[in-house]
């Protein structure tokens, strides 16, 4: 079945869904490594580890909440603004997670390879959220 809408302009929701999957994977990876007591020492749990887990969790939750707000041409402006606010919040938590990684790297003597992988995934999620915002802006003239 052919469509009159070019493939590059079709919105199947797949890209956004992939972003949610990547954000979820980032959160789960973060929780998994932060709860490994051989890597993240228990005495630092309250000082830094809980903040890292919280930031990663809020990235996913903020994206999830933003995605639950259905936006269409007739959607009230306050709902569109709330969706954008949640997306912005997720971006800020990505930036916060990157900063906390730098503290953890030094404090826990994390390998550069781990930080590169973790950081790259965080940046990929952050950039995906920015693309999602641009897509919303183009689609809804927000």
PDB file of C-alpha atoms in Angstrom:
ATOM      1  CA  UNK A   1       0.000   0.000   0.000  1.00  0.00           C
ATOM      2  CA  UNK A   2       1.529   3.318  -1.008  1.00  0.00           C
ATOM      3  CA  UNK A   3       1.102   6.581   0.805  1.00  0.00           C
ATOM      4  CA  UNK A   4       0.938  10.123  -0.485  1.00  0.00           C
ATOM      5  CA  UNK A   5       3.146  11.213   2.426  1.00  0.00           C
ATOM      6  CA  UNK A   6       6.861  10.771   1.710  1.00  0.00           C
ATOM      7  CA  UNK A   7       8.515   8.144   3.920  1.00  0.00           C
ATOM      8  CA  UNK A   8      10.794  10.708   5.576  1.00  0.00           C
ATOM      9  CA  UNK A   9       7.742  12.737   6.671  1.00  0.00           C
ATOM     10  CA  UNK A  10       5.680   9.832   7.979  1.00  0.00           C
ATOM     11  CA  UNK A  11       5.376   9.674  11.739  1.00  0.00           C
ATOM     12  CA  UNK A  12       4.921   6.097  12.832  1.00  0.00           C
ATOM     13  CA  UNK A  13       5.924   6.863  16.401  1.00  0.00           C
ATOM     14  CA  UNK A  14       8.753   4.332  16.031  1.00  0.00           C
ATOM     15  CA  UNK A  15      11.524   6.870  16.592  1.00  0.00           C
ATOM     16  CA  UNK A  16       9.913   8.171  19.763  1.00  0.00           C
ATOM     17  CA  UNK A  17       9.331   4.627  20.975  1.00  0.00           C
ATOM     18  CA  UNK A  18      13.006   3.846  20.306  1.00  0.00           C
ATOM     19  CA  UNK A  19      13.928   6.870  22.409  1.00  0.00           C
ATOM     20  CA  UNK A  20      11.838   5.559  25.297  1.00  0.00           C
ATOM     21  CA  UNK A  21      13.506   2.160  24.957  1.00  0.00           C
ATOM     22  CA  UNK A  22      16.969   3.781  24.955  1.00  0.00           C
ATOM     23  CA  UNK A  23      16.078   5.932  27.983  1.00  0.00           C
ATOM     24  CA  UNK A  24      14.826   2.840  29.790  1.00  0.00           C
ATOM     25  CA  UNK A  25      17.996   0.918  28.920  1.00  0.00           C
ATOM     26  CA  UNK A  26      20.114   3.832  30.172  1.00  0.00           C
ATOM     27  CA  UNK A  27      18.195   3.838  33.460  1.00  0.00           C
ATOM     28  CA  UNK A  28      18.479   0.081  33.922  1.00  0.00           C
ATOM     29  CA  UNK A  29      22.191   0.093  33.069  1.00  0.00           C
ATOM     30  CA  UNK A  30      22.783   2.906  35.534  1.00  0.00           C
ATOM     31  CA  UNK A  31      20.909   1.140  38.324  1.00  0.00           C
ATOM     32  CA  UNK A  32      22.706  -2.116  37.582  1.00  0.00           C
ATOM     33  CA  UNK A  33      26.202  -0.650  37.806  1.00  0.00           C
ATOM     34  CA  UNK A  34      25.388   1.661  40.721  1.00  0.00           C
ATOM     35  CA  UNK A  35      24.117  -1.235  42.813  1.00  0.00           C
ATOM     36  CA  UNK A  36      27.241  -3.301  42.138  1.00  0.00           C
ATOM     37  CA  UNK A  37      29.062  -2.900  45.437  1.00  0.00           C
ATOM     38  CA  UNK A  38      32.340  -3.938  43.845  1.00  0.00           C
ATOM     39  CA  UNK A  39      32.194  -0.826  41.653  1.00  0.00           C
ATOM     40  CA  UNK A  40      30.176   1.696  43.686  1.00  0.00           C
ATOM     41  CA  UNK A  41      31.223   1.450  47.313  1.00  0.00           C
ATOM     42  CA  UNK A  42      28.305   1.298  49.778  1.00  0.00           C
ATOM     43  CA  UNK A  43      29.660   4.121  51.960  1.00  0.00           C
ATOM     44  CA  UNK A  44      29.069   6.553  49.067  1.00  0.00           C
ATOM     45  CA  UNK A  45      25.460   5.475  48.467  1.00  0.00           C
ATOM     46  CA  UNK A  46      23.908   8.551  50.073  1.00  0.00           C
ATOM     47  CA  UNK A  47      26.603  10.949  48.918  1.00  0.00           C
ATOM     48  CA  UNK A  48      26.608  10.285  45.174  1.00  0.00           C
ATOM     49  CA  UNK A  49      25.214   6.921  44.052  1.00  0.00           C
ATOM     50  CA  UNK A  50      21.590   7.670  44.918  1.00  0.00           C
ATOM     51  CA  UNK A  51      21.835  10.969  42.997  1.00  0.00           C
ATOM     52  CA  UNK A  52      23.131   9.126  39.936  1.00  0.00           C
ATOM     53  CA  UNK A  53      20.299   6.601  40.080  1.00  0.00           C
ATOM     54  CA  UNK A  54      17.734   9.367  40.606  1.00  0.00           C
ATOM     55  CA  UNK A  55      18.993  11.377  37.610  1.00  0.00           C
ATOM     56  CA  UNK A  56      18.890   8.330  35.332  1.00  0.00           C
ATOM     57  CA  UNK A  57      15.430   7.367  36.556  1.00  0.00           C
ATOM     58  CA  UNK A  58      14.094  10.876  36.013  1.00  0.00           C
ATOM     59  CA  UNK A  59      15.345  10.872  32.410  1.00  0.00           C
ATOM     60  CA  UNK A  60      13.108   7.917  31.614  1.00  0.00           C
ATOM     61  CA  UNK A  61      10.160   9.044  33.759  1.00  0.00           C
ATOM     62  CA  UNK A  62      10.193  12.557  32.281  1.00  0.00           C
ATOM     63  CA  UNK A  63      10.257  11.153  28.734  1.00  0.00           C
ATOM     64  CA  UNK A  64       7.488   8.710  29.615  1.00  0.00           C
ATOM     65  CA  UNK A  65       5.324  11.453  31.120  1.00  0.00           C
ATOM     66  CA  UNK A  66       5.915  13.749  28.137  1.00  0.00           C
ATOM     67  CA  UNK A  67       4.942  10.950  25.775  1.00  0.00           C
ATOM     68  CA  UNK A  68       1.654  10.449  27.646  1.00  0.00           C
ATOM     69  CA  UNK A  69       0.540  13.960  26.685  1.00  0.00           C
ATOM     70  CA  UNK A  70      -1.176  13.584  23.342  1.00  0.00           C
ATOM     71  CA  UNK A  71      -0.595  16.641  21.236  1.00  0.00           C
ATOM     72  CA  UNK A  72      -2.586  17.609  18.178  1.00  0.00           C
ATOM     73  CA  UNK A  73      -3.432  20.877  16.453  1.00  0.00           C
ATOM     74  CA  UNK A  74      -6.406  21.342  18.789  1.00  0.00           C
ATOM     75  CA  UNK A  75      -4.481  20.542  21.982  1.00  0.00           C
ATOM     76  CA  UNK A  76      -4.575  23.455  24.452  1.00  0.00           C
ATOM     77  CA  UNK A  77      -1.308  25.434  24.638  1.00  0.00           C
ATOM     78  CA  UNK A  78      -0.802  24.575  28.314  1.00  0.00           C
ATOM     79  CA  UNK A  79      -0.676  20.849  27.507  1.00  0.00           C
ATOM     80  CA  UNK A  80       1.871  21.453  24.744  1.00  0.00           C
ATOM     81  CA  UNK A  81       3.934  23.542  27.168  1.00  0.00           C
ATOM     82  CA  UNK A  82       3.770  20.794  29.790  1.00  0.00           C
ATOM     83  CA  UNK A  83       5.032  18.250  27.259  1.00  0.00           C
ATOM     84  CA  UNK A  84       7.921  20.568  26.340  1.00  0.00           C
ATOM     85  CA  UNK A  85       8.643  21.234  30.034  1.00  0.00           C
ATOM     86  CA  UNK A  86       8.937  17.489  30.653  1.00  0.00           C
ATOM     87  CA  UNK A  87      11.214  17.089  27.633  1.00  0.00           C
ATOM     88  CA  UNK A  88      13.377  19.975  28.891  1.00  0.00           C
ATOM     89  CA  UNK A  89      13.473  18.363  32.315  1.00  0.00           C
ATOM     90  CA  UNK A  90      14.689  15.086  30.795  1.00  0.00           C
ATOM     91  CA  UNK A  91      17.448  16.983  28.965  1.00  0.00           C
ATOM     92  CA  UNK A  92      18.522  18.647  32.218  1.00  0.00           C
ATOM     93  CA  UNK A  93      18.666  15.257  33.927  1.00  0.00           C
ATOM     94  CA  UNK A  94      20.840  13.959  31.078  1.00  0.00           C
ATOM     95  CA  UNK A  95      23.221  16.858  31.680  1.00  0.00           C
ATOM     96  CA  UNK A  96      23.131  16.196  35.423  1.00  0.00           C
ATOM     97  CA  UNK A  97      23.879  12.509  34.870  1.00  0.00           C
ATOM     98  CA  UNK A  98      26.885  13.415  32.717  1.00  0.00           C
ATOM     99  CA  UNK A  99      28.193  15.680  35.487  1.00  0.00           C
ATOM    100  CA  UNK A 100      27.652  13.002  38.139  1.00  0.00           C
ATOM    101  CA  UNK A 101      29.504  10.503  35.950  1.00  0.00           C
ATOM    102  CA  UNK A 102      32.559  12.730  36.116  1.00  0.00           C
ATOM    103  CA  UNK A 103      32.431  12.700  39.913  1.00  0.00           C
ATOM    104  CA  UNK A 104      31.913   8.937  39.940  1.00  0.00           C
ATOM    105  CA  UNK A 105      34.777   8.399  37.514  1.00  0.00           C
ATOM    106  CA  UNK A 106      37.216  10.020  39.881  1.00  0.00           C
ATOM    107  CA  UNK A 107      35.695   8.806  43.133  1.00  0.00           C
ATOM    108  CA  UNK A 108      35.301   5.173  42.118  1.00  0.00           C
ATOM    109  CA  UNK A 109      38.206   5.020  39.653  1.00  0.00           C
ATOM    110  CA  UNK A 110      35.884   3.922  36.868  1.00  0.00           C
ATOM    111  CA  UNK A 111      37.479   2.733  33.665  1.00  0.00           C
ATOM    112  CA  UNK A 112      37.447   5.171  30.768  1.00  0.00           C
ATOM    113  CA  UNK A 113      35.740   2.529  28.615  1.00  0.00           C
ATOM    114  CA  UNK A 114      32.783   2.346  31.039  1.00  0.00           C
ATOM    115  CA  UNK A 115      32.444   6.142  31.188  1.00  0.00           C
ATOM    116  CA  UNK A 116      32.648   6.405  27.382  1.00  0.00           C
ATOM    117  CA  UNK A 117      29.888   3.811  26.920  1.00  0.00           C
ATOM    118  CA  UNK A 118      27.679   5.255  29.656  1.00  0.00           C
ATOM    119  CA  UNK A 119      28.281   8.840  28.553  1.00  0.00           C
ATOM    120  CA  UNK A 120      27.686   8.056  24.871  1.00  0.00           C
ATOM    121  CA  UNK A 121      24.347   6.438  25.735  1.00  0.00           C
ATOM    122  CA  UNK A 122      23.364   9.436  27.844  1.00  0.00           C
ATOM    123  CA  UNK A 123      24.292  11.861  25.060  1.00  0.00           C
ATOM    124  CA  UNK A 124      22.379   9.761  22.517  1.00  0.00           C
ATOM    125  CA  UNK A 125      19.260   9.930  24.694  1.00  0.00           C
ATOM    126  CA  UNK A 126      19.699  13.686  25.231  1.00  0.00           C
ATOM    127  CA  UNK A 127      20.085  14.301  21.493  1.00  0.00           C
ATOM    128  CA  UNK A 128      17.066  12.086  20.802  1.00  0.00           C
ATOM    129  CA  UNK A 129      14.972  14.202  23.156  1.00  0.00           C
ATOM    130  CA  UNK A 130      16.136  17.351  21.351  1.00  0.00           C
ATOM    131  CA  UNK A 131      15.140  15.824  17.999  1.00  0.00           C
ATOM    132  CA  UNK A 132      11.772  14.894  19.506  1.00  0.00           C
ATOM    133  CA  UNK A 133      11.272  18.514  20.562  1.00  0.00           C
ATOM    134  CA  UNK A 134      12.148  19.725  17.078  1.00  0.00           C
ATOM    135  CA  UNK A 135       9.713  17.223  15.606  1.00  0.00           C
ATOM    136  CA  UNK A 136       6.962  18.467  17.926  1.00  0.00           C
ATOM    137  CA  UNK A 137       7.765  22.054  16.988  1.00  0.00           C
ATOM    138  CA  UNK A 138       7.583  21.311  13.261  1.00  0.00           C
ATOM    139  CA  UNK A 139       4.455  19.178  13.488  1.00  0.00           C
ATOM    140  CA  UNK A 140       2.457  21.392  15.798  1.00  0.00           C
ATOM    141  CA  UNK A 141       3.973  24.793  15.087  1.00  0.00           C
ATOM    142  CA  UNK A 142       4.578  25.027  18.829  1.00  0.00           C
TER     143      UNK A 142
END
